[in-house]
PDB file of C-alpha atoms and ligand atoms in Angstrom:
ATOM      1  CA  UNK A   1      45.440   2.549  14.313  1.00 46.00           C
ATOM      2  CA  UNK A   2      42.922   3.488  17.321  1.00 53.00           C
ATOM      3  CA  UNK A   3      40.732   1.158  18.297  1.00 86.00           C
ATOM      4  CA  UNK A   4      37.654   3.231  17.437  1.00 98.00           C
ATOM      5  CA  UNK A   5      34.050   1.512  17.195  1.00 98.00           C
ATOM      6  CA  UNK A   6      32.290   1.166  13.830  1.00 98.00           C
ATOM      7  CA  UNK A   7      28.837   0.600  13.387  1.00 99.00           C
ATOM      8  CA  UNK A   8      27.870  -1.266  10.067  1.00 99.00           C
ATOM      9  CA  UNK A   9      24.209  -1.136   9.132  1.00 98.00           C
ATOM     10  CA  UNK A  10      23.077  -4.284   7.216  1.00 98.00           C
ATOM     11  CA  UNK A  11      26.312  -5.694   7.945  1.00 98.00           C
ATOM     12  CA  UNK A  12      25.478  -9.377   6.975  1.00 97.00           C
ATOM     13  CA  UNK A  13      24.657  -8.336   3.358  1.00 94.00           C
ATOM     14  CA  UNK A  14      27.376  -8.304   0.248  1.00 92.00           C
ATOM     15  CA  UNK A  15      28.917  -5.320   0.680  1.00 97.00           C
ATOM     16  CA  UNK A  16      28.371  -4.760   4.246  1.00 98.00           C
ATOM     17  CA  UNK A  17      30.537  -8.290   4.887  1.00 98.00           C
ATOM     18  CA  UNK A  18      33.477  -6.880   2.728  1.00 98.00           C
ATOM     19  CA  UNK A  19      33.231  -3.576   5.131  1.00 98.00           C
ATOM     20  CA  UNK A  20      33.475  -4.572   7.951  1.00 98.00           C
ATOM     21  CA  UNK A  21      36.532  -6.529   6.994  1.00 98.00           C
ATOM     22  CA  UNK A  22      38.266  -3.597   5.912  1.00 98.00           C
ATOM     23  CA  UNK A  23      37.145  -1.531   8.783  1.00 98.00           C
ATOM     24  CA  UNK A  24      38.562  -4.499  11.426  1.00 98.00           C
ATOM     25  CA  UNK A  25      41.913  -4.260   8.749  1.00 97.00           C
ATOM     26  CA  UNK A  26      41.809  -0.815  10.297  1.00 97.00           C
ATOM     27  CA  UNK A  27      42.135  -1.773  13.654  1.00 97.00           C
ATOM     28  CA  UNK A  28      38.323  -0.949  14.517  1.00 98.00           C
ATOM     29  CA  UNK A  29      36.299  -2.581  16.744  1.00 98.00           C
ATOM     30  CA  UNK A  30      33.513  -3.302  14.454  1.00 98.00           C
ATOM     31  CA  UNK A  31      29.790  -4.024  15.380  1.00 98.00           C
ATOM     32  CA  UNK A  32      27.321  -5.101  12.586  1.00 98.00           C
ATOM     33  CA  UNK A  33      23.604  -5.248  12.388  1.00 98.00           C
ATOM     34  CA  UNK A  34      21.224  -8.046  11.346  1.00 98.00           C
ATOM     35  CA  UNK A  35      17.431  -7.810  10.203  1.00 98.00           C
ATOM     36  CA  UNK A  36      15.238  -9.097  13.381  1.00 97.00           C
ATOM     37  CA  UNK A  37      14.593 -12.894  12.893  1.00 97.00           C
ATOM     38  CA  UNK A  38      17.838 -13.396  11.384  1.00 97.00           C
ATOM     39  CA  UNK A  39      19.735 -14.566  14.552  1.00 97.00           C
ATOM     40  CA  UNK A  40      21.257 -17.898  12.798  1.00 97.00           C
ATOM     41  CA  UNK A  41      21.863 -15.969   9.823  1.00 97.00           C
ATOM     42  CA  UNK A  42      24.012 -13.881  11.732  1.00 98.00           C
ATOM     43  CA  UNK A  43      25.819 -16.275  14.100  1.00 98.00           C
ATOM     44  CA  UNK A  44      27.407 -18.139  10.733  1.00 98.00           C
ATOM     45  CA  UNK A  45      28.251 -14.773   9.483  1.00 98.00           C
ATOM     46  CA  UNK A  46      30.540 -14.023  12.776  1.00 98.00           C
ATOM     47  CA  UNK A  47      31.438 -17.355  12.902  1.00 98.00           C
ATOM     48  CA  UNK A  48      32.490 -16.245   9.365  1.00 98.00           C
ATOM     49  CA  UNK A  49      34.506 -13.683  10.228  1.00 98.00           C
ATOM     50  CA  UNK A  50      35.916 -15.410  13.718  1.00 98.00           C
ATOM     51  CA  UNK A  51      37.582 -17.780  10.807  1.00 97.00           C
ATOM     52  CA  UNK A  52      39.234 -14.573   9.719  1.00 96.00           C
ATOM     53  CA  UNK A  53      40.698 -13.733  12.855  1.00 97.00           C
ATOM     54  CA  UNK A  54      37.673 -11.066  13.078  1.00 98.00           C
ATOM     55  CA  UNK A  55      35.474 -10.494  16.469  1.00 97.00           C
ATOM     56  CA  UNK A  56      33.243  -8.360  15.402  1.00 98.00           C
ATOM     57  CA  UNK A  57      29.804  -7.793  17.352  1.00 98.00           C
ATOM     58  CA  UNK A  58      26.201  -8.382  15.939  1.00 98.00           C
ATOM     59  CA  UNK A  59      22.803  -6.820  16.938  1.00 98.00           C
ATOM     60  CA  UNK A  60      19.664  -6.710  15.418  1.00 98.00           C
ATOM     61  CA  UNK A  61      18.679  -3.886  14.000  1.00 98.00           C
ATOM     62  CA  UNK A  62      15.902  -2.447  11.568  1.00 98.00           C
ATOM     63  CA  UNK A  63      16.894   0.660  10.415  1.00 98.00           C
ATOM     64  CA  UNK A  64      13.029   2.181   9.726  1.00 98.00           C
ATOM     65  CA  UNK A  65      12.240   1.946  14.015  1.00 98.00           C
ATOM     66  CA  UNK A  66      13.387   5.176  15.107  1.00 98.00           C
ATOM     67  CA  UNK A  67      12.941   3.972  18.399  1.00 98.00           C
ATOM     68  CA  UNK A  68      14.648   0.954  17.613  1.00 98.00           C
ATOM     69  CA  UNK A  69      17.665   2.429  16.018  1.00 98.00           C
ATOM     70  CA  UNK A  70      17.706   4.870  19.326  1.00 98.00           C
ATOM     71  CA  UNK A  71      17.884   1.553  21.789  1.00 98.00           C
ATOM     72  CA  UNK A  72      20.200   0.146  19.428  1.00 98.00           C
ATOM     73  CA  UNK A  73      22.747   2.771  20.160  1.00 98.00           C
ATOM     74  CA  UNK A  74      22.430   2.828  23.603  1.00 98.00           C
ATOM     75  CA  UNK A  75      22.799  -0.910  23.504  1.00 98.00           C
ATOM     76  CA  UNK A  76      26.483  -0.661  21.879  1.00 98.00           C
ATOM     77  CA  UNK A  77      27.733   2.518  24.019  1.00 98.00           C
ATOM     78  CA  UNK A  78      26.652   0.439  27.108  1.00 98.00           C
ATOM     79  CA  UNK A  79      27.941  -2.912  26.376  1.00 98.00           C
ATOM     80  CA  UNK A  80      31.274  -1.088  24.085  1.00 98.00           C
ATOM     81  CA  UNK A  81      31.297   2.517  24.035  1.00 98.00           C
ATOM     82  CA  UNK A  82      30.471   5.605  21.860  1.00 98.00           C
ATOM     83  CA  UNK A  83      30.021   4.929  18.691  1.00 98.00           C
ATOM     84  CA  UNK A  84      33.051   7.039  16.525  1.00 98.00           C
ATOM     85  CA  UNK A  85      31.997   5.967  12.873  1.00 99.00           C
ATOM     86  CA  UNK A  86      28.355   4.968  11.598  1.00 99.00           C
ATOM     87  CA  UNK A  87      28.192   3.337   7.765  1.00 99.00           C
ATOM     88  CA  UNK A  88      24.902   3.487   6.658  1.00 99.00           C
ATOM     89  CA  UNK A  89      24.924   0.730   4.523  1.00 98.00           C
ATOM     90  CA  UNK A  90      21.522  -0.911   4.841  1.00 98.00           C
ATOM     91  CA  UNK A  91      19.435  -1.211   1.701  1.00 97.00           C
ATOM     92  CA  UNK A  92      16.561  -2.396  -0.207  1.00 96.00           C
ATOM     93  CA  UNK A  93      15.296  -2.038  -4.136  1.00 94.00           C
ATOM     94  CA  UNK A  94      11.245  -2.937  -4.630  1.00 97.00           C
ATOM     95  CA  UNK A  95      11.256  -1.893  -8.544  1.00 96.00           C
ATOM     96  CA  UNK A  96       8.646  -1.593 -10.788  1.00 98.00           C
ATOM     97  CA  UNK A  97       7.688   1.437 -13.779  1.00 98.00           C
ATOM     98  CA  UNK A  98       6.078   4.575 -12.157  1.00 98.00           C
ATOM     99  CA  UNK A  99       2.749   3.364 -13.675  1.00 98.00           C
ATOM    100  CA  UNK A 100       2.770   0.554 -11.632  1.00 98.00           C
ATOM    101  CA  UNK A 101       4.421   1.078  -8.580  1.00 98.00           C
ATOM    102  CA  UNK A 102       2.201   0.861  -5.567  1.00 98.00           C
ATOM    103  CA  UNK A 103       2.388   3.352  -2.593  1.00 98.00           C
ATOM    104  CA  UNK A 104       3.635   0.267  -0.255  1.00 98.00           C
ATOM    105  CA  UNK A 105       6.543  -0.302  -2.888  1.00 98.00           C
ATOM    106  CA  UNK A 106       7.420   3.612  -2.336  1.00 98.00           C
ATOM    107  CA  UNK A 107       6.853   4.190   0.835  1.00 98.00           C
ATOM    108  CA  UNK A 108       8.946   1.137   2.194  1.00 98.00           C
ATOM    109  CA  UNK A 109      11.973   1.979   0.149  1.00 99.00           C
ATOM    110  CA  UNK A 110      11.897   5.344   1.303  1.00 99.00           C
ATOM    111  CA  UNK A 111      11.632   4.813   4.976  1.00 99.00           C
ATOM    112  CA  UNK A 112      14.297   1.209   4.620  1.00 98.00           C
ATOM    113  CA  UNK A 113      16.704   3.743   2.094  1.00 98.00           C
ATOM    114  CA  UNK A 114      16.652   7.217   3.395  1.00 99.00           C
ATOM    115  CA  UNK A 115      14.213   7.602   6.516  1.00 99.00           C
ATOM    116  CA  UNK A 116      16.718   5.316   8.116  1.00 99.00           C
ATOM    117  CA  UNK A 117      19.330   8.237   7.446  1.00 99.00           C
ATOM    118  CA  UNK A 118      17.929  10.286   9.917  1.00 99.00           C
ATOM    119  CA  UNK A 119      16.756   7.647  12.491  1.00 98.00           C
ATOM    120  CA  UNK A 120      20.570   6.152  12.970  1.00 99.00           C
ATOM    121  CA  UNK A 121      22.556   9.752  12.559  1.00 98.00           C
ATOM    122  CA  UNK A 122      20.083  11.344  15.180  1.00 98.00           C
ATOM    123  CA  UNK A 123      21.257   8.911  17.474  1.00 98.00           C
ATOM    124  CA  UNK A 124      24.873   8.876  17.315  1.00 98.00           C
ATOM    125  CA  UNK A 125      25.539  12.795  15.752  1.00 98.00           C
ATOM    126  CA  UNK A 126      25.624  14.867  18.981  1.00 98.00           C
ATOM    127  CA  UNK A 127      27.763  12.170  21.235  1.00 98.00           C
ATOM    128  CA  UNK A 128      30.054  12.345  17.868  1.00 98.00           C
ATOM    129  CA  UNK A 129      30.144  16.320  17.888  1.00 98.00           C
ATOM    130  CA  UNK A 130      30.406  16.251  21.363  1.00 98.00           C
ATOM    131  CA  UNK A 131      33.184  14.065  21.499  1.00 98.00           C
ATOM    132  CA  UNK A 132      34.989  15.701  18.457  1.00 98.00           C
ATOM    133  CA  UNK A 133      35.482  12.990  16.376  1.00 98.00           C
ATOM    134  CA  UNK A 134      33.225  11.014  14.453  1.00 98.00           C
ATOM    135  CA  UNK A 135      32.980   9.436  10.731  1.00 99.00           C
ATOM    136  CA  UNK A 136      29.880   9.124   8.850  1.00 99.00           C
ATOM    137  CA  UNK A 137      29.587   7.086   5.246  1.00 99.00           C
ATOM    138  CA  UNK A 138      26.166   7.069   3.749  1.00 99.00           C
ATOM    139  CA  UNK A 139      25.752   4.461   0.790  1.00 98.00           C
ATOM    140  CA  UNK A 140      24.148   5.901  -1.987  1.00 98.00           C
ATOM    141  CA  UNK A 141      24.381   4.428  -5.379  1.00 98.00           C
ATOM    142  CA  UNK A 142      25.210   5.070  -8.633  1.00 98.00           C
ATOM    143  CA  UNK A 143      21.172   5.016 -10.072  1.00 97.00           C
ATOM    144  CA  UNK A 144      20.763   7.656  -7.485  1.00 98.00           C
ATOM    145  CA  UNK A 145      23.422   9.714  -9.747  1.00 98.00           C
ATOM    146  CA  UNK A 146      21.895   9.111 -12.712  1.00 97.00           C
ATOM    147  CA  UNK A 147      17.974   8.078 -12.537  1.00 98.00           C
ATOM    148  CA  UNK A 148      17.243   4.134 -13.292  1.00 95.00           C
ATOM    149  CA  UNK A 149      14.257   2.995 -15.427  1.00 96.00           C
ATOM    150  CA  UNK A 150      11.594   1.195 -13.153  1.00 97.00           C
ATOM    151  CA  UNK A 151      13.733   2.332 -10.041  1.00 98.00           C
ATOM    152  CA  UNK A 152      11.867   5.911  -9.389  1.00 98.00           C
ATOM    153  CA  UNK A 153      11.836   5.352  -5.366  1.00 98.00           C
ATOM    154  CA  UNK A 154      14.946   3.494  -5.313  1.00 98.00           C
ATOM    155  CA  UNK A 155      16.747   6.618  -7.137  1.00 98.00           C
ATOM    156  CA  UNK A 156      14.617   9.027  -5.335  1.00 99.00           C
ATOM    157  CA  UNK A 157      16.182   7.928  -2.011  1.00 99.00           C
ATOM    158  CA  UNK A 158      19.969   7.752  -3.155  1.00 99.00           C
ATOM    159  CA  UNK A 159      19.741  11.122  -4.376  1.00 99.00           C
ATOM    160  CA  UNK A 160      18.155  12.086  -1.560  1.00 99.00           C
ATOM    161  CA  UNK A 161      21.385  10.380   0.755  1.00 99.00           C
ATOM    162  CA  UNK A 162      23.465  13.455  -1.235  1.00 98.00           C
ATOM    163  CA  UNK A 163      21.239  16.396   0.022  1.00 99.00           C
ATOM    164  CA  UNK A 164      20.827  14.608   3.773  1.00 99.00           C
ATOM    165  CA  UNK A 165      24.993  13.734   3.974  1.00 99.00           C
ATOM    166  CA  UNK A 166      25.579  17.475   2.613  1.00 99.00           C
ATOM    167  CA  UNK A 167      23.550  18.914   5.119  1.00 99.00           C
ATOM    168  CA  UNK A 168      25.147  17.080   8.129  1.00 99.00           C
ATOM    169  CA  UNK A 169      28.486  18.087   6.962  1.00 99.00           C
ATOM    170  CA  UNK A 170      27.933  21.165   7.018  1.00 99.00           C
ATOM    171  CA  UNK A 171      26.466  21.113  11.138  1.00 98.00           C
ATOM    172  CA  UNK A 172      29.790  18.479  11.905  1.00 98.00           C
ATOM    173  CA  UNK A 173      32.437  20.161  10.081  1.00 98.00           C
ATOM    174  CA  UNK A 174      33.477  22.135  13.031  1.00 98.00           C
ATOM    175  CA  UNK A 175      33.437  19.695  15.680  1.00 98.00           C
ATOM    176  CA  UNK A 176      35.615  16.919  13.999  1.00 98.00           C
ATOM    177  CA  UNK A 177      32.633  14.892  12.390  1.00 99.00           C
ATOM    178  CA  UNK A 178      32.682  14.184   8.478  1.00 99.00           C
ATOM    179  CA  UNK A 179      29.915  12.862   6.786  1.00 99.00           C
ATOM    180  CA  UNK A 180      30.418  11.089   3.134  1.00 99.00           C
ATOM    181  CA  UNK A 181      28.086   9.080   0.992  1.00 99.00           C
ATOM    182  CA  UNK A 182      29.949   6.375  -1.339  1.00 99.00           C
ATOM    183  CA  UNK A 183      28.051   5.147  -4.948  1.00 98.00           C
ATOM    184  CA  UNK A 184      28.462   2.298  -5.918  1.00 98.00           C
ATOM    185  CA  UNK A 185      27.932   0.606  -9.337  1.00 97.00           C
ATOM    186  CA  UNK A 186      27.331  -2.275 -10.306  1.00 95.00           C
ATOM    187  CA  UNK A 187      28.886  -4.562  -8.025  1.00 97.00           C
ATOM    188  CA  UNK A 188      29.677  -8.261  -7.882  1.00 96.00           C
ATOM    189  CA  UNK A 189      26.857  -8.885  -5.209  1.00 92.00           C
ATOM    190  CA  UNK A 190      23.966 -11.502  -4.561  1.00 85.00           C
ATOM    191  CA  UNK A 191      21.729  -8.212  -5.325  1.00 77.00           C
ATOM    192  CA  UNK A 192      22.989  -7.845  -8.639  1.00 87.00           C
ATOM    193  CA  UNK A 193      23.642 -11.553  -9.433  1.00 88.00           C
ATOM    194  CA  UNK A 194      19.218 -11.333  -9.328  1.00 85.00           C
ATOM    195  CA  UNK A 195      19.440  -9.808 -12.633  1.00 88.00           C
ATOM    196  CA  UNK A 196      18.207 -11.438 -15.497  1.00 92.00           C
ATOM    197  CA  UNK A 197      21.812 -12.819 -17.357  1.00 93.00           C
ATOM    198  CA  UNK A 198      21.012 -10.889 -20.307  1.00 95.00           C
ATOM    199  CA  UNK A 199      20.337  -7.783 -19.002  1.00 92.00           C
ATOM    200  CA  UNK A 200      23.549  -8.200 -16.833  1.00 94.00           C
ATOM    201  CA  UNK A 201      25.964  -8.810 -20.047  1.00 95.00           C
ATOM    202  CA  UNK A 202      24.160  -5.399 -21.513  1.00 95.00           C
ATOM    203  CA  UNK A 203      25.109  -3.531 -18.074  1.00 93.00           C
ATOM    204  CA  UNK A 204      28.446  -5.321 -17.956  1.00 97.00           C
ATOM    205  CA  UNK A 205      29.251  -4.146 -21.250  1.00 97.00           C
ATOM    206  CA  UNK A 206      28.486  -0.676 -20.576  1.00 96.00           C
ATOM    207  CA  UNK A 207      30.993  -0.333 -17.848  1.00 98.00           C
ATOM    208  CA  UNK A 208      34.374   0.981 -19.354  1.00 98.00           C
ATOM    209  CA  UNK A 209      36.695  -1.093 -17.392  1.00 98.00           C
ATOM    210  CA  UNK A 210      34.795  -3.918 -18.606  1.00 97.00           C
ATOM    211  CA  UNK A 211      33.554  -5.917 -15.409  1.00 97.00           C
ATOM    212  CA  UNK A 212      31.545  -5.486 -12.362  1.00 97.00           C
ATOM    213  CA  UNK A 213      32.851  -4.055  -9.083  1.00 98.00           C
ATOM    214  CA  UNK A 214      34.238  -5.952  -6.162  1.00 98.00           C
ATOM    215  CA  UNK A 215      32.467  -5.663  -2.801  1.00 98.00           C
ATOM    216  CA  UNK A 216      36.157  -4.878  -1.441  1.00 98.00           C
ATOM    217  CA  UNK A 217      36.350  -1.920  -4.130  1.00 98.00           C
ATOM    218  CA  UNK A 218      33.298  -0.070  -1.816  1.00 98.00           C
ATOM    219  CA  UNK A 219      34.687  -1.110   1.541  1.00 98.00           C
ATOM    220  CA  UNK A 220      38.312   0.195   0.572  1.00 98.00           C
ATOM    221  CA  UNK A 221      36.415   3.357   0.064  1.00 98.00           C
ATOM    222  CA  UNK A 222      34.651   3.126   3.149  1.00 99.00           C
ATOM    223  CA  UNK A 223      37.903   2.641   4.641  1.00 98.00           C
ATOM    224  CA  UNK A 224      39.209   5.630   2.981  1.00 98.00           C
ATOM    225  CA  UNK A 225      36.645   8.213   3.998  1.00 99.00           C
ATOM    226  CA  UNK A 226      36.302   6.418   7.556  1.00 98.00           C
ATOM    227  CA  UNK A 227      40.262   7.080   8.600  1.00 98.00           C
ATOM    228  CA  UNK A 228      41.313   8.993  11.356  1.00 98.00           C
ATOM    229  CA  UNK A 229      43.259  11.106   8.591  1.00 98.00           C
ATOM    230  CA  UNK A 230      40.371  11.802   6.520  1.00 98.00           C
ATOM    231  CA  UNK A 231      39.570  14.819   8.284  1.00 98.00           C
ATOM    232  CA  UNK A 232      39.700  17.033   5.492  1.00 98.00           C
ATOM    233  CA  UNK A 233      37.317  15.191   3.451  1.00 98.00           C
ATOM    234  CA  UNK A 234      33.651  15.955   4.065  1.00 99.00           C
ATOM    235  CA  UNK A 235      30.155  16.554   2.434  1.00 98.00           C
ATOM    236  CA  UNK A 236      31.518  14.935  -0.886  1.00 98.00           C
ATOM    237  CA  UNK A 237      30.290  11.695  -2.776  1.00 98.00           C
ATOM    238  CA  UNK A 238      32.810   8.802  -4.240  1.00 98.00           C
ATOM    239  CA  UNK A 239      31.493   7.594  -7.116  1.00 98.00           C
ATOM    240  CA  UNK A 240      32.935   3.888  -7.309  1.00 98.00           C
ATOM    241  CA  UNK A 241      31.636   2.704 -10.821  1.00 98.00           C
ATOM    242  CA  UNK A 242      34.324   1.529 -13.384  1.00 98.00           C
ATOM    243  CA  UNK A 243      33.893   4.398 -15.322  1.00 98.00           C
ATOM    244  CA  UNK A 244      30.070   3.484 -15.600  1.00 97.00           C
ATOM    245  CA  UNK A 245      29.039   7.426 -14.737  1.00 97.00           C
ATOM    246  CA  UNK A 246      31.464  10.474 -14.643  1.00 96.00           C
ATOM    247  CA  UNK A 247      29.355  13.036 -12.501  1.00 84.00           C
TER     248      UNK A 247
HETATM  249  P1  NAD B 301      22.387  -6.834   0.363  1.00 93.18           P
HETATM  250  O1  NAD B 301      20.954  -7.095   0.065  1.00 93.18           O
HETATM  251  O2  NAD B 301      23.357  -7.958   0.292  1.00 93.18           O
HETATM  252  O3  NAD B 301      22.553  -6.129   1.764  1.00 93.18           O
HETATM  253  C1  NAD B 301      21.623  -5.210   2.256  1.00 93.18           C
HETATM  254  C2  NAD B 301      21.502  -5.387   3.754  1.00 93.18           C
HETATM  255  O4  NAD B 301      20.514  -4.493   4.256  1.00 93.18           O
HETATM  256  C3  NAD B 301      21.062  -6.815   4.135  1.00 93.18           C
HETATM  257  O5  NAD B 301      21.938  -7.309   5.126  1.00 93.18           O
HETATM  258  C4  NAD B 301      19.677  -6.613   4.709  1.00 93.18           C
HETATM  259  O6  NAD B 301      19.370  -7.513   5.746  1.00 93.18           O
HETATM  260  C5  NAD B 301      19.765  -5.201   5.228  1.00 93.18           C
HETATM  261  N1  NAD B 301      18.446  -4.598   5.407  1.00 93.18           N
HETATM  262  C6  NAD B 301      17.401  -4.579   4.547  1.00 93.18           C
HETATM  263  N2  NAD B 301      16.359  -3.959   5.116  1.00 93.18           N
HETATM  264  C7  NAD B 301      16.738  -3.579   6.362  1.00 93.18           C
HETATM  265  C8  NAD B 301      16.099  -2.918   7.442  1.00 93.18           C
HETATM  266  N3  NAD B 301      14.821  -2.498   7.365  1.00 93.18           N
HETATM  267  N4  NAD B 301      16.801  -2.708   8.571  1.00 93.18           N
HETATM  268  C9  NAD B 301      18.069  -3.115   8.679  1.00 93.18           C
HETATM  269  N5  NAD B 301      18.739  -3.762   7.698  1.00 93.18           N
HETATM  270  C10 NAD B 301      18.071  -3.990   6.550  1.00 93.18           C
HETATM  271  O7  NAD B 301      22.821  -5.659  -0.637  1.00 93.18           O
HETATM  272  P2  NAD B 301      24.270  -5.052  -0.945  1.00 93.18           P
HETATM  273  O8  NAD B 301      24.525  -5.257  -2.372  1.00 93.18           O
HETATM  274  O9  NAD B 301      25.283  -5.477   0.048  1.00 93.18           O
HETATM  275  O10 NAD B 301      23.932  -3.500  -0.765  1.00 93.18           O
HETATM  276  C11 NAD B 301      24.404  -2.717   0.321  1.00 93.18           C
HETATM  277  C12 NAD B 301      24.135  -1.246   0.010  1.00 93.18           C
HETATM  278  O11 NAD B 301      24.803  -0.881  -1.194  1.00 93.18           O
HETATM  279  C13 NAD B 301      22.660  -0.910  -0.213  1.00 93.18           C
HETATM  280  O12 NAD B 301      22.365   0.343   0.358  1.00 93.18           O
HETATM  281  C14 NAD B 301      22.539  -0.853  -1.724  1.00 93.18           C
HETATM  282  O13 NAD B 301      21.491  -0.027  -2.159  1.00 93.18           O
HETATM  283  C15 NAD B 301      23.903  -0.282  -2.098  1.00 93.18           C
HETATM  284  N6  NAD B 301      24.313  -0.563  -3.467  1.00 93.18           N
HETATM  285  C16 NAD B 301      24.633  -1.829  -3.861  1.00 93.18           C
HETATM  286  C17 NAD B 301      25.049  -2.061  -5.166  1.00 93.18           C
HETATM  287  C18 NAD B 301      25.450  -3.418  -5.639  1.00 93.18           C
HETATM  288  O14 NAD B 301      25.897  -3.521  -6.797  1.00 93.18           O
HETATM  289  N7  NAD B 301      25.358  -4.462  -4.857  1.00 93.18           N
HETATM  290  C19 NAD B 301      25.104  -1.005  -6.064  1.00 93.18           C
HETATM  291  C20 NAD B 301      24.747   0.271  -5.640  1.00 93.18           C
HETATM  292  C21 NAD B 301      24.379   0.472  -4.322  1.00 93.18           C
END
């Protein structure tokens, strides 16, 4: 157990919360990010995880600023230190049929999705390769495995996470940095609780082990590709799905 720094993007959200949980488990030092304006939000949320013995640091992030995302992680390597493992985790849908999705509805769950890819790796990748150790974990999802009706941007960007975390492997691998994407199904979150109850008992029974996903199912996969051992793993995808999609 080293007490390396994580960086959680979208940390506050359903699965982020359950991540950073299992990355403090881990004996990281673990510093989540919070959507600008959403300062009380956040301070329950630590308070949160103070009440599980957790201190984990919050700062506000949003992940399309490339200039934000660059101050951001000068702001943690000041006030903590170099940032060892980055889980992009910070995500949007904005749905709708390709006949009636707008550009805005595109273009913002591109740049929230898989723009912000590039704007938080940039920042942290050389410092990582530098340093000869660092863990990337890019959430993808299991729609961006397999196409969703009414979800053409939202797929277009998870699939796009595969090519972008392949890629990056590929310039860390010899310099100690790994870079992963995890895909989630359907998952026992406030995102998926949105759909309509009907629809839900359709996806539900579609899933061969017969229920939704945990959030801790993701973050012990996060956990997984995120260890200090986990050297050999690299440019792969976990697929973490009950079954739901064998690629
Ligand atoms: P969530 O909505 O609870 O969390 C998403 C987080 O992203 C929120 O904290 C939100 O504030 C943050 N966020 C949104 N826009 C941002 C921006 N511009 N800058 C910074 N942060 C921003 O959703 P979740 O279910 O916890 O999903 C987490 C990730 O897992 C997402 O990438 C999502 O696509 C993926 N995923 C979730 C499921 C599921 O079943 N819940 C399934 C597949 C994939």
């Amino acid at each position: 157990m080293t007490n390396r720094i994580a960086v959680v993007t979208g940390a506050t959200g359903g699965l982020g919360t359950a991540m950073c949980k299992a990355l403090a488990a881990q004996g990281r030092a673990v510093v989540g990010t919070h959507l600008p304006g959403e300062e009380a939000q956040a301070k329950e949320w630590q308070a949160g995880l103070q009440q599980d013995g957790i201190e984990a640091s919050v700062y506000p992030l949003d992940v399309t600023d490339f200039d934000g995302c660059k101050a951001f992680v000068a702001a943690v390597e000041k006030d903590l230190g170099p940032i060892d493992i980055l889980v992009n985790n910070a995500g949007i849908t904005n749905d709708a049929p390709l006949k009636r999705m707008q550009p805005e509805q595109w273009n913002q769950v591109i740049n929230v999705n898989l723009t912000s890819m590039f704007n938080m790796c940039q920042q942290v990748f050389e410092n990582m390769c530098e340093r000869g150790f660092g863990r990337i974990v890019n959430i993808s999802s299991l729609n961006g495995e397999k196409g969703q009706f009414g979800q053409c941007n939202y797929a277009a960007t998870k699939a796009g996470i595969y090519g972008f975390t392949k890629s990056i492997a590929q310039e860390g691998a010899r310099k100690g940095v790994t870079a992963n994407s995890v895909s989630p199904g359907y998952i026992d979150t406030p995102m998926v609780r949105q759909v309509p109850e009907k629809v839900l008992n359709n996806i539900v029974a579609g899933i061969p082990v017969g229920h939704l996903g945990q959030p801790e199912d993701i973050a012990r996969a996060v956990a997984y590709l995120t260890a200090d051992e986990a050297s050999f793993v690299t440019g792969t995808n976990m697929s973490v799905n009950g079954g739901q999609y064998m690629a």
